[in-house]
Phi, psi and omega in degrees: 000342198273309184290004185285314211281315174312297168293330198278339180269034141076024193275357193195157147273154193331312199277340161255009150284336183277323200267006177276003182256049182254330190231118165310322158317100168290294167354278187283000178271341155279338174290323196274322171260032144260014151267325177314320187296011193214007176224145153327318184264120170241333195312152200318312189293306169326271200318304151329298224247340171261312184324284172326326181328134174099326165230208215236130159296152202280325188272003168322164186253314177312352170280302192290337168330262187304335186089132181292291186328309172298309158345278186304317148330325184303329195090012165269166177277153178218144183267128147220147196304134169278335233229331192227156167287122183223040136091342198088021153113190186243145187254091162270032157250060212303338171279347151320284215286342143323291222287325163318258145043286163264351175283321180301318202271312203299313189282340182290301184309304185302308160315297171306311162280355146323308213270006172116341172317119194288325185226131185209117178237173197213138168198153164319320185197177180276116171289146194308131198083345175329293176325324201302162201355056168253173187217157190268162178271168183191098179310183177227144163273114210277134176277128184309154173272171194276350151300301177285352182260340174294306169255017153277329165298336160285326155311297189300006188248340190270317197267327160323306179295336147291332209226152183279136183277141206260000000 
């Protein structure tokens, strides 16, 4: 209500009252624009983008990991823009989205060590410097057998007849 009052005295423009409906919290939505009022950058994506601070974009690669849709099973919440296209909104319990995460890798791991590995450890990501003087591997390409080219040419005839030509 407060920013309404903002907008109707020309105190804001449209596109940044539509990017203050990203977050329902009248609350944190007066907070972020009494920091706006104090900073040079008001554009949209700014205001977006402080509503979000703290949670995870749907296009996040630990969102695509675990899956939103499990997410939301889960009992997390997910934000979404009314006004912009946002990646399928923010997943906002980031410690869900931790914990899911590491329960997804733990069971990969767990799999993984089935098959016979003596040490299998599963993490999110490379802790900083891991990485440091490794090299990429880089495969050869194997020529199809004449069995595998037989049936990518049955695929490519099937879907041709299927799918509308782009």
């Amino acid at each position: 209500p407060k920013l309404l009052d903002v907008y109707a005295e020309d105190g804001m423009t449209l596109d940044q009252l539509m990017a203050f409906t990203v977050n329902g919290d009248h609350e944190r939505q007066e907070q972020v624009f009494e920091r706006l009022s104090q900073s040079y950058d008001k554009q949209p994506y700014t205001i977006r983008r402080m509503l979000t601070e703290g949670a995870v974009r749907a296009s996040d690669k630990r969102a695509q990991f675990i899956g939103v849709d499990a997410y939301v099973e889960a009992g997390g919440t997910v934000l979404n823009d009314l006004f912009q296209g946002d990646d399928g909104g923010w997943l906002q319990d980031v410690g869900l989205v931790d914990m899911m995460v590491a329960e997804k890798l733990n069971e990969a791991s767990v799999t993984i060590g089935a098959e016979g590995w003596k040490w299998v450890e599963a993490a999110p990501d490379f802790a900083y410097g891991h990485t440091y003087g490794l090299r990429q591997i880089r495969g050869e390409t194997v020529p199809f057998t004449p069995e595998e080219e037989a049936f990518r040419d049955e695929v490519r005839t099937f879907l041709s007849q299927k799918l509308p030509a782009r």
